[in-house]
Amino acid sequence: MCGIVGVVGNSKAIEIVTTGLSRLEYRGYDSAGVAALDEAGDLHTCKEVGKLAALLEKIPAFTKRVGATSTAIGHTRWATHGEPSVTNAHPHVGTMGPFTLAVVHNGIIENHTALRTKLSASGAKFVSATDTETLPFALAHALQQGAASPLAAVQQLLPTLHGNFALVAMAQGVPDELWGTRRGAPLCVGLGQGAANYLVSDPLALAGICERFMFLEDNDVVHVTPHTIEIFAAGERVVRPVQTLDLSADASGKQGFKHFMLKEIHEQPAVVARILSAHTHATTRLPALEFSPTIAASLASATAINIVACGTAYYAGMVGKYYLEQLARIPVNVDVASEFRYRNPPLVAGGVFIAISQSGETADTLAALEHAKAHGQTILVFTNSPHSSMARAADCTIPLLANREIAVASTKAFTAMVLNLLLFALQLGLQRNLLTAAAVQEVIQQLRELPTQLQEQLEHTVPIQSLANNLATMPGRSLLYLGRGLLAPMASEGAIKIKEISYLHAESYPSGEMKHGPIALVEPGLPVINLAASNDGLLEKTLSNLQEVAARRGEVILIADSAATSQLPANLQAIVITVPTVHPLLLPFSFSIPLQLLAYFTATAKGTDVDQPRNLAKSVTVE
Ligand code: G6P
């Protein structure tokens, strides 16, 4: 979703802002802009709709117009209030009397209508349809009303704002100073070397520029100059810890792959190996997730677990439910966060709540987490972003260890979620004396063979490519994905993946549900992708479902291991994609690869923007 970059004290301020914005492109946006102060302290802006490339074309002329500068802010906007347009793009500028400020902002100011009415009555001349534009006017108005400084204006404004947001402001005539604040959306200070400092929504924006960062807490207000960083909480000076981050792997580019998504699909063998090395014991070959004594006690006594997530993370949660119920015999409820947060579900005292999120910033998941926390739950977070808002709010964080995922459609983070959930369930099952050490070691042994198996799958993609070419050019625009047991959430994950990047409509159902409705969709030629394994005890049922599709002349596509495909009735015509035979608990991994690649190759055959699909964002920080 939106990205913020602010610079003070660096003579390459505009270049650093635009490079930073390009690093945040992956988050999804539909317009972009920069503002800078010239040597006289006058404010200039430059904005463009569409991809950053359109803005970059205007930057040489803008840089010439501004001349020497060391103060600049920039933004990539994902439209919420008002269409993507130059007028609605950030930075927004507001003038009241002698005061002019520019603001970039992520998130939503929920009471913007009331603010707009009040500020208009005081003379503010709004030009955009955005909630953001209220911010520079509100700050300028506070200064007009006697606020001692822009810092005081931000401090006065903050308690009046509703919603989740992060903002950075600069003021005309005040070079080398930036002000910022956040609530529910990330903002951090990048500590420059020498006389420069930075404010960004994501440290990745400063890869190669900074290694040390301070992550702001909710309702912190920050004032940054080239030599000073002042942070205030409730009006008092506070110090936030400095974290040193190595961003080199995150900023390593596509490494020869055509898209980040393809690179990330290919990284999965290494991700699995990394997780096993970090989260299993080298000699005992048992899971070794580390929990404090308090968390271990909560887990030992837990009688129910709530898992909450969105999108792909939700389907990982569905797989986790299966693991936890089968291996640790704990009842698990899985909810999409946007439902959980408003349903006010009864939560048992001493319950365990698990949030799963690649970004750790998804607004709905974060709000659900806060709700569970307020109701006395023990909060565990499975996230790929150990410095995220969710990680900071959690009682315990399980790092996914997938390294940065850039493509919007999640692949390696999904695999990392599922693997960490499996290790977690095995560990709980062992602690509860439901599993023997030998049984757990057997699964871990199979997991250790997984990187090689996944690598082999990645090297044999011809049948998937040819199926993808057919799907990309098929006359209809709909697909059905079916699976049972662990393969039911995998069917859903396959369907969301192809929807996200190829824009084909795809429905998913547990196979047994097909005859209760979706079968009405089956007509000659409708592609029905069935997932089946020979060793999960469900094959016979799945084969019956295939017959039901074939009888209605639907196009039967079977993704299955060879023992399962060999049981296909001889008269049944099907397109077959073979996966290796794996331990039944490992099915999500062997099926992920063909499902991800099918989505990827269909999208490339259709020529869509694979890494940044339309309307989607990598980190959804608004409701
Ligand atoms: C967005 C993305 C999905 C992703 C979901 C959850 O909707 O488009 O691909 O699965 O967010 O993201 P999270 O960061 O919480 O895992």
XYZ file of C-alpha atoms and ligand atoms in Angstrom:
639
model
C 0.000 0.000 0.000
C 1.175 3.654 0.149
C 4.819 4.483 0.799
C 6.479 7.453 2.523
C 10.057 8.694 2.133
C 11.393 11.878 3.763
C 14.940 13.273 3.740
C 16.688 16.099 5.607
C 20.290 17.147 5.274
C 21.244 15.279 2.126
C 22.065 17.243 -1.007
C 20.730 14.318 -3.060
C 17.358 14.555 -1.278
C 15.181 14.300 -4.411
C 17.186 11.380 -5.798
C 17.024 9.526 -2.474
C 13.281 10.102 -2.268
C 12.612 8.802 -5.780
C 14.954 5.809 -5.349
C 13.222 5.062 -2.049
C 9.815 5.267 -3.709
C 10.973 2.832 -6.390
C 11.955 0.368 -3.646
C 8.439 0.663 -2.218
C 6.719 0.271 -5.615
C 6.040 -3.381 -4.851
C 3.561 -2.405 -2.158
C 1.005 -1.284 -4.762
C 0.085 2.304 -5.713
C -1.589 4.273 -8.470
C 0.081 7.696 -8.327
C 3.209 9.232 -6.860
C 4.699 12.588 -5.976
C 7.509 14.520 -4.328
C 7.858 17.891 -2.614
C 11.081 19.763 -1.983
C 12.202 23.100 -0.550
C 14.427 25.265 -2.736
C 17.327 27.350 -1.412
C 14.980 30.220 -0.622
C 12.778 27.860 1.389
C 9.951 27.844 -1.179
C 7.942 24.657 -1.564
C 7.661 22.863 -4.925
C 5.745 19.698 -5.779
C 5.797 17.268 -8.683
C 3.149 14.531 -9.047
C 2.050 12.013 -11.636
C -0.615 9.337 -12.066
C 0.240 5.703 -12.813
C 3.596 4.015 -12.501
C 6.576 5.724 -10.925
C 8.244 5.825 -14.353
C 5.780 8.579 -15.296
C 6.881 10.674 -12.299
C 10.548 9.940 -12.948
C 10.240 11.441 -16.425
C 9.304 14.746 -14.804
C 11.989 14.643 -12.117
C 14.937 16.124 -14.110
C 12.928 19.270 -14.873
C 11.655 19.362 -11.276
C 15.194 19.043 -9.877
C 16.288 21.892 -12.135
C 13.371 24.017 -10.950
C 14.112 23.373 -7.265
C 17.902 23.762 -7.556
C 20.043 22.912 -4.535
C 17.945 21.249 -1.850
C 18.443 18.947 1.088
C 14.807 18.658 2.223
C 12.322 16.492 0.332
C 9.398 14.161 0.935
C 7.757 11.686 -1.424
C 4.860 9.284 -1.586
C 3.329 6.448 -3.556
C -0.474 6.582 -3.192
C -2.976 3.734 -3.331
C -6.272 5.555 -3.803
C -8.861 5.361 -1.025
C -10.547 8.809 -0.989
C -10.746 10.167 -4.515
C -9.684 8.616 -7.806
C -6.029 8.287 -8.817
C -5.236 11.732 -10.284
C -2.515 14.359 -10.136
C -4.698 16.514 -7.886
C -5.339 13.677 -5.446
C -1.715 12.481 -5.426
C 0.469 13.372 -2.416
C 2.212 15.509 -1.201
C -0.748 17.756 -0.363
C -0.118 21.409 0.361
C -2.189 23.655 2.637
C -1.780 27.379 3.201
C -3.415 29.362 6.001
C -2.201 32.952 6.381
C 1.601 32.959 6.302
C 1.901 29.206 6.927
C 2.291 26.643 4.129
C 2.928 22.963 4.801
C 3.171 19.832 2.671
C 2.109 16.424 3.974
C 2.406 12.816 2.799
C 0.213 10.288 4.539
C -0.553 6.566 4.657
C -3.799 5.154 6.067
C -7.107 6.939 6.536
C -8.178 10.018 8.518
C -11.661 8.795 9.367
C -12.961 12.157 10.616
C -11.729 14.035 7.556
C -15.221 15.264 6.651
C -15.662 17.051 9.976
C -12.112 18.447 9.741
C -12.712 19.641 6.184
C -15.922 21.450 7.168
C -14.229 23.146 10.117
C -11.141 24.142 8.146
C -13.184 25.372 5.167
C -15.094 27.629 7.566
C -11.707 29.023 8.624
C -10.765 29.750 5.022
C -9.014 26.574 3.815
C -9.278 26.195 0.039
C -9.387 22.458 -0.665
C -8.599 21.247 -4.160
C -8.543 17.439 -3.804
C -11.040 14.757 -2.821
C -8.619 13.218 -0.309
C -8.756 12.875 3.453
C -5.032 13.745 3.466
C -5.476 17.327 2.354
C -7.066 18.161 5.705
C -3.681 17.552 7.363
C -1.543 20.387 5.917
C -4.468 22.781 6.346
C -4.996 21.639 9.950
C -1.306 22.098 10.742
C -1.181 25.518 9.070
C -4.361 26.487 10.933
C -2.848 25.432 14.277
C 0.197 27.613 13.547
C -2.085 30.471 12.571
C -3.870 30.024 15.889
C -0.617 30.375 17.776
C 0.988 26.921 17.930
C 4.617 27.633 18.801
C 6.104 25.442 16.061
C 5.162 22.789 13.479
C 6.114 20.239 16.175
C 3.549 21.772 18.544
C 1.018 21.815 15.669
C 1.487 18.067 15.047
C 1.208 17.400 18.794
C -2.040 19.381 18.935
C -3.466 17.740 15.825
C -2.725 14.120 16.752
C -5.374 13.596 19.464
C -8.055 15.067 17.171
C -7.403 12.543 14.372
C -9.440 9.334 14.088
C -8.230 6.217 12.272
C -4.932 4.540 11.497
C -2.278 6.582 9.750
C 1.342 7.640 9.390
C 2.227 11.112 8.171
C 5.258 13.259 7.443
C 5.136 17.041 7.096
C 7.491 19.770 5.907
C 6.994 23.528 6.140
C 7.693 26.279 3.628
C 10.542 28.478 4.816
C 11.798 25.857 7.290
C 14.563 23.896 5.541
C 16.074 20.754 6.988
C 13.201 19.938 9.328
C 10.562 17.221 9.090
C 7.806 16.211 11.478
C 5.966 12.940 11.622
C 3.557 10.841 13.606
C 1.888 7.455 13.381
C -0.972 5.391 14.742
C -1.554 1.858 13.503
C 0.540 2.368 10.322
C 4.328 2.094 10.307
C 6.807 4.964 10.345
C 10.465 4.834 11.277
C 13.471 7.115 11.477
C 16.504 6.210 9.391
C 19.716 7.367 11.069
C 21.990 8.726 8.377
C 25.734 8.792 8.408
C 26.883 12.369 8.824
C 24.486 15.260 8.692
C 21.341 13.619 7.345
C 18.310 11.804 8.700
C 15.254 10.173 7.167
C 11.608 9.301 7.853
C 10.189 6.299 5.989
C 7.227 3.946 6.197
C 9.471 0.960 5.407
C 13.255 0.675 5.978
C 13.616 -0.987 2.567
C 13.264 2.506 1.045
C 16.689 3.315 2.505
C 18.566 0.143 1.498
C 22.146 1.195 0.785
C 21.640 4.532 2.593
C 20.977 3.559 6.232
C 21.455 0.532 8.405
C 20.198 1.927 11.714
C 16.539 2.605 12.348
C 14.222 3.676 15.159
C 10.688 2.305 14.875
C 8.107 4.744 16.212
C 5.365 3.575 18.548
C 1.695 4.471 18.155
C 1.065 8.184 18.849
C 4.755 9.098 18.887
C 5.524 12.492 17.364
C 8.943 12.947 15.819
C 10.961 16.010 14.818
C 13.926 15.300 12.595
C 16.747 17.617 11.525
C 20.082 16.658 9.944
C 21.699 16.443 13.394
C 18.859 15.695 15.799
C 16.009 13.251 16.312
C 13.463 14.151 18.978
C 10.644 11.745 19.753
C 7.724 12.640 22.023
C 5.042 10.420 23.554
C 2.188 12.240 25.290
C 4.304 15.398 25.207
C 7.318 13.821 26.960
C 10.686 13.167 25.295
C 11.220 9.430 24.820
C 13.976 7.296 23.351
C 13.202 4.438 21.003
C 15.740 1.644 20.574
C 18.022 1.720 17.544
C 17.849 -1.458 15.450
C 20.517 -2.354 12.924
C 19.083 -4.041 9.851
C 20.830 -5.798 7.016
C 18.684 -4.937 3.996
C 21.050 -6.351 1.372
C 19.063 -9.597 0.807
C 15.810 -7.604 0.707
C 17.144 -5.254 -1.948
C 18.904 -7.848 -4.059
C 16.668 -7.414 -7.114
C 15.256 -10.078 -9.434
C 18.560 -11.915 -9.806
C 17.953 -12.819 -13.431
C 14.324 -13.903 -13.013
C 11.725 -12.182 -15.157
C 9.574 -11.331 -12.133
C 10.004 -11.166 -8.360
C 7.192 -13.701 -8.063
C 9.120 -16.285 -10.101
C 12.276 -15.599 -8.099
C 10.339 -16.046 -4.855
C 8.745 -19.296 -6.057
C 12.267 -20.547 -6.772
C 13.499 -19.465 -3.351
C 11.197 -21.918 -1.578
C 13.661 -24.828 -1.277
C 16.103 -22.437 0.441
C 13.342 -21.017 2.661
C 12.358 -24.512 3.822
C 16.001 -25.367 4.564
C 16.491 -22.083 6.471
C 13.406 -22.631 8.641
C 14.357 -26.226 9.414
C 17.844 -25.157 10.356
C 16.570 -22.386 12.676
C 13.457 -24.025 14.111
C 14.477 -27.668 14.560
C 17.131 -29.133 16.793
C 20.212 -30.301 14.849
C 20.826 -33.433 16.917
C 17.452 -34.427 18.420
C 15.709 -33.615 15.108
C 12.743 -32.215 17.021
C 11.037 -28.830 16.608
C 12.813 -26.108 18.574
C 10.566 -23.050 18.559
C 11.581 -20.922 21.531
C 8.937 -19.782 24.028
C 9.352 -17.944 27.312
C 8.162 -19.869 30.402
C 4.957 -17.760 30.494
C 4.095 -18.461 26.866
C 4.992 -22.135 27.237
C 2.608 -22.321 30.215
C -0.196 -20.634 28.216
C 0.333 -23.066 25.356
C 0.390 -26.048 27.704
C -2.950 -25.102 29.261
C -4.689 -23.782 26.107
C -8.040 -25.413 25.443
C -8.783 -23.470 22.254
C -6.905 -21.430 19.680
C -8.194 -18.625 17.475
C -6.289 -18.042 14.261
C -6.913 -14.789 12.400
C -5.482 -13.630 9.068
C -6.377 -12.247 5.618
C -5.969 -13.529 2.065
C -3.273 -16.106 1.531
C -2.307 -15.982 5.217
C -5.888 -17.041 6.018
C -5.485 -20.171 3.887
C -2.201 -20.902 5.677
C -4.259 -20.576 8.867
C -6.731 -23.156 7.544
C -3.829 -25.551 6.975
C -2.626 -24.698 10.505
C -6.035 -25.595 11.906
C -5.730 -29.033 10.353
C -2.234 -29.498 11.797
C -3.105 -28.273 15.293
C -6.297 -30.298 15.506
C -4.720 -33.481 14.154
C -1.374 -33.315 15.921
C -2.097 -31.446 19.169
C -5.844 -32.166 19.454
C -6.625 -28.499 20.211
C -9.877 -27.097 18.765
C -8.989 -24.268 16.397
C -11.207 -21.539 14.994
C -9.927 -19.709 11.907
C -11.400 -16.338 10.963
C -10.782 -13.704 8.351
C -9.664 -10.713 10.386
C -12.266 -8.287 9.043
C -15.021 -10.556 10.395
C -13.362 -11.404 13.701
C -12.716 -7.791 14.661
C -16.377 -6.748 14.481
C -18.124 -9.967 15.516
C -17.073 -9.681 19.147
C -16.664 -13.443 19.452
C -16.646 -14.891 22.978
C -13.021 -15.487 23.970
C -12.269 -17.866 26.816
C -9.991 -16.580 29.555
C -6.480 -17.901 29.011
C -7.118 -18.560 25.335
C -4.410 -18.410 22.688
C -4.760 -16.092 19.690
C -2.574 -16.472 16.614
C -2.245 -13.744 13.974
C -0.619 -14.798 10.708
C 0.668 -12.046 8.455
C 3.509 -11.767 5.990
C 3.724 -7.987 6.433
C 2.713 -7.765 10.079
C 0.904 -4.560 9.155
C -2.443 -5.671 7.666
C -4.920 -3.289 9.307
C -7.720 -5.810 9.838
C -5.416 -8.448 11.324
C -3.789 -5.862 13.581
C -7.189 -4.665 14.815
C -8.294 -8.263 15.484
C -5.069 -8.805 17.424
C -5.697 -5.681 19.533
C -9.243 -6.912 20.236
C -7.940 -10.305 21.381
C -5.255 -8.636 23.490
C -7.840 -6.450 25.193
C -9.747 -9.630 26.030
C -6.852 -11.290 27.827
C -5.681 -13.674 25.112
C -2.061 -14.774 24.798
C -0.963 -13.316 21.460
C 1.314 -15.227 19.091
C 2.247 -13.705 15.745
C 3.619 -15.641 12.785
C 5.116 -12.910 10.613
C 7.822 -12.298 8.074
C 8.393 -8.790 9.465
C 9.910 -9.018 12.948
C 9.849 -5.211 13.373
C 6.221 -4.834 12.334
C 3.314 -3.445 14.358
C 1.977 -6.966 14.968
C 5.346 -8.230 16.170
C 5.592 -5.315 18.576
C 2.079 -5.931 19.922
C 2.564 -9.699 20.331
C 3.451 -11.627 23.461
C 5.571 -13.860 21.249
C 6.670 -13.651 17.599
C 7.508 -16.631 15.411
C 9.609 -15.199 12.551
C 8.712 -16.803 9.224
C 12.308 -16.503 7.941
C 11.235 -16.231 4.300
C 13.267 -13.017 3.755
C 11.544 -10.069 2.125
C 8.741 -10.953 -0.292
C 8.302 -8.332 -2.994
C 5.647 -9.743 -5.375
C 2.139 -8.916 -4.180
C 1.007 -12.512 -4.620
C 2.473 -14.394 -1.690
C 4.366 -17.618 -2.414
C 7.429 -18.233 -0.267
C 5.817 -16.484 2.723
C 2.835 -18.862 2.419
C 5.158 -21.874 2.416
C 7.008 -20.415 5.407
C 3.710 -19.879 7.267
C 2.631 -23.473 6.649
C 6.011 -24.946 7.626
C 6.238 -22.922 10.841
C 2.658 -23.885 11.738
C 3.495 -27.544 11.151
C 6.556 -27.333 13.420
C 4.459 -25.502 16.026
C 1.748 -28.199 15.932
C 4.342 -30.996 16.140
C 5.967 -29.302 19.130
C 2.601 -28.931 20.927
C 1.641 -32.529 20.096
C 4.914 -33.715 21.571
C 4.526 -31.585 24.706
C 1.007 -32.901 25.218
C 2.245 -36.496 24.903
C 0.033 -37.042 21.886
C 2.961 -37.755 19.575
C 6.071 -39.821 20.166
C 9.493 -38.335 19.531
C 10.026 -41.012 16.872
C 6.852 -40.004 14.995
C 7.868 -36.331 15.056
C 11.428 -37.169 13.969
C 9.989 -39.101 11.041
C 8.053 -36.030 9.851
C 11.111 -33.810 10.315
C 13.209 -36.278 8.362
C 10.678 -36.066 5.512
C 10.766 -32.270 5.759
C 14.540 -32.349 5.367
C 14.097 -34.053 2.015
C 11.644 -31.389 0.921
C 14.110 -28.806 -0.475
C 15.419 -31.367 -2.993
C 11.891 -32.457 -3.935
C 10.701 -28.877 -4.400
C 13.782 -28.115 -6.500
C 12.974 -31.051 -8.781
C 9.404 -29.847 -9.139
C 10.698 -26.399 -10.092
C 12.795 -27.938 -12.857
C 9.914 -29.776 -14.565
C 7.340 -27.195 -15.469
C 6.496 -27.941 -19.115
C 3.047 -29.534 -18.470
C 2.107 -26.629 -16.187
C 3.162 -24.098 -18.820
C 1.126 -25.785 -21.498
C -1.961 -25.962 -19.236
C -1.449 -22.275 -18.387
C -1.339 -21.361 -22.089
C -4.695 -23.138 -22.541
C -6.247 -21.397 -19.548
C -5.011 -17.999 -20.710
C -6.772 -18.387 -24.053
C -9.854 -20.360 -23.003
C -13.173 -18.941 -24.165
C -14.753 -18.836 -20.675
C -13.254 -16.831 -17.844
C -14.035 -19.103 -14.883
C -12.285 -21.966 -13.114
C -13.215 -24.276 -10.268
C -10.635 -25.570 -7.754
C -11.528 -28.601 -5.597
C -9.721 -30.468 -2.820
C -10.346 -32.380 0.397
C -8.650 -32.440 3.788
C -5.375 -30.520 3.693
C -5.941 -30.021 -0.023
C -9.175 -28.052 0.573
C -7.360 -24.898 1.772
C -4.774 -25.550 -0.939
C -7.583 -25.397 -3.527
C -8.544 -22.010 -2.074
C -4.932 -20.867 -2.154
C -4.633 -21.979 -5.796
C -7.798 -20.061 -6.669
C -6.786 -16.814 -4.947
C -3.360 -16.977 -6.605
C -4.744 -17.221 -10.135
C -7.388 -14.555 -9.395
C -4.802 -12.129 -8.006
C -2.416 -12.141 -10.920
C -4.220 -13.465 -14.024
C -7.643 -11.882 -13.271
C -9.431 -15.134 -14.181
C -12.433 -15.802 -11.992
C -11.759 -18.854 -9.848
C -13.950 -20.452 -7.196
C -12.715 -22.997 -4.706
C -14.671 -25.553 -2.735
C -13.990 -28.555 -0.574
C -14.665 -31.332 -3.118
C -17.533 -32.753 -1.062
C -19.380 -29.439 -1.230
C -19.463 -29.473 -5.009
C -22.746 -31.309 -5.270
C -24.361 -28.795 -2.886
C -24.283 -25.919 -5.312
C -21.177 -25.352 -7.446
C -21.951 -28.361 -9.660
C -24.581 -26.140 -11.277
C -21.662 -24.219 -12.817
C -20.238 -27.283 -14.543
C -20.907 -27.139 -18.267
C -18.946 -28.424 -21.248
C -15.420 -27.020 -21.152
C -15.445 -25.534 -17.630
C -11.929 -26.213 -16.271
C -12.171 -27.976 -12.892
C -8.833 -28.325 -11.128
C -8.909 -31.248 -8.717
C -6.211 -31.815 -6.115
C -5.752 -35.420 -5.010
C -3.276 -37.517 -3.026
C -2.999 -41.285 -2.907
C -2.128 -41.436 0.791
C -4.515 -39.166 2.712
C -7.392 -41.651 2.808
C -9.605 -39.412 0.668
C -8.707 -40.478 -2.875
C -11.774 -42.615 -3.581
C -14.087 -39.753 -2.706
C -12.119 -37.360 -4.889
C -12.219 -39.749 -7.849
C -16.021 -39.873 -7.525
C -16.115 -36.084 -7.711
C -14.020 -36.226 -10.899
C -16.588 -38.542 -12.459
C -19.329 -36.072 -11.606
C -17.435 -33.328 -13.456
C -16.636 -35.604 -16.420
C -20.281 -36.708 -16.684
C -21.213 -33.072 -17.308
C -18.349 -32.689 -19.792
C -16.408 -30.295 -17.604
C -12.675 -30.192 -18.377
C -11.087 -32.435 -15.733
C -7.657 -31.237 -14.624
C -6.006 -33.410 -12.000
C -3.027 -32.379 -9.903
C -2.003 -35.537 -8.064
C 0.826 -37.921 -7.203
C 1.483 -40.739 -9.647
C -0.127 -43.402 -7.423
C -3.326 -41.347 -7.480
C -3.256 -40.631 -11.215
C -2.761 -44.343 -11.941
C -6.164 -44.979 -10.374
C -8.003 -42.751 -12.829
C -10.663 -44.755 -14.711
C -9.345 -45.596 -18.196
C -12.282 -43.923 -19.939
C -11.899 -40.638 -18.075
C -10.200 -37.926 -20.085
C -8.136 -35.640 -17.907
C -5.213 -33.240 -18.097
C -2.777 -34.509 -15.476
C -0.059 -32.653 -13.573
C 1.989 -34.994 -11.427
C 3.456 -34.084 -8.036
C 5.861 -36.239 -6.002
C 4.458 -38.570 -3.373
C 5.127 -37.075 0.051
C 4.162 -37.707 3.676
C 0.444 -36.782 4.017
C 1.316 -33.856 6.326
C 3.580 -32.422 3.621
C 0.937 -32.216 0.886
C 0.623 -28.400 1.079
C 4.268 -28.053 0.038
C 4.239 -30.384 -2.966
C 0.948 -28.897 -4.213
C 2.031 -25.279 -3.718
C 4.538 -25.397 -6.557
C 2.151 -26.388 -9.406
C -0.582 -24.073 -8.078
C 1.782 -21.108 -7.886
C 3.350 -21.830 -11.268
C -0.040 -22.327 -12.911
C -1.092 -18.878 -11.717
C 2.253 -17.396 -12.743
C 2.376 -18.859 -16.260
C -1.305 -18.059 -16.891
C -0.647 -14.447 -15.902
C 2.472 -14.154 -18.060
C 0.608 -15.736 -20.996
C -2.104 -13.114 -20.525
C 0.501 -10.357 -20.188
C -0.680 -8.982 -16.840
C 1.509 -7.092 -14.378
C 2.532 -10.145 -12.347
C 4.407 -8.469 -9.510
C 2.032 -5.547 -9.056
C -1.436 -6.753 -10.056
C -4.174 -4.191 -10.484
C -6.013 -2.914 -7.398
C -3.956 -5.015 -4.954
C -1.384 -3.929 -2.408
C 1.327 -5.879 -0.653
C 0.500 -4.539 2.749
C -3.108 -3.483 3.273
C -2.831 -0.852 5.979
C -6.389 0.455 5.594
C -9.707 -1.245 6.258
C -3.283 -8.535 0.606
C -2.558 -9.302 -0.481
C -2.714 -10.787 -0.235
C -2.237 -11.124 1.168
C -3.058 -10.366 2.207
C -2.596 -10.585 3.638
O -4.650 -8.648 0.448
O -3.066 -8.958 -1.745
O -1.927 -11.483 -1.177
O -2.350 -12.498 1.361
O -2.913 -8.976 1.923
O -1.349 -9.979 3.846
P -0.450 -10.250 5.099
O 0.696 -9.299 4.976
O -1.277 -9.949 6.335
O -0.027 -11.680 5.066
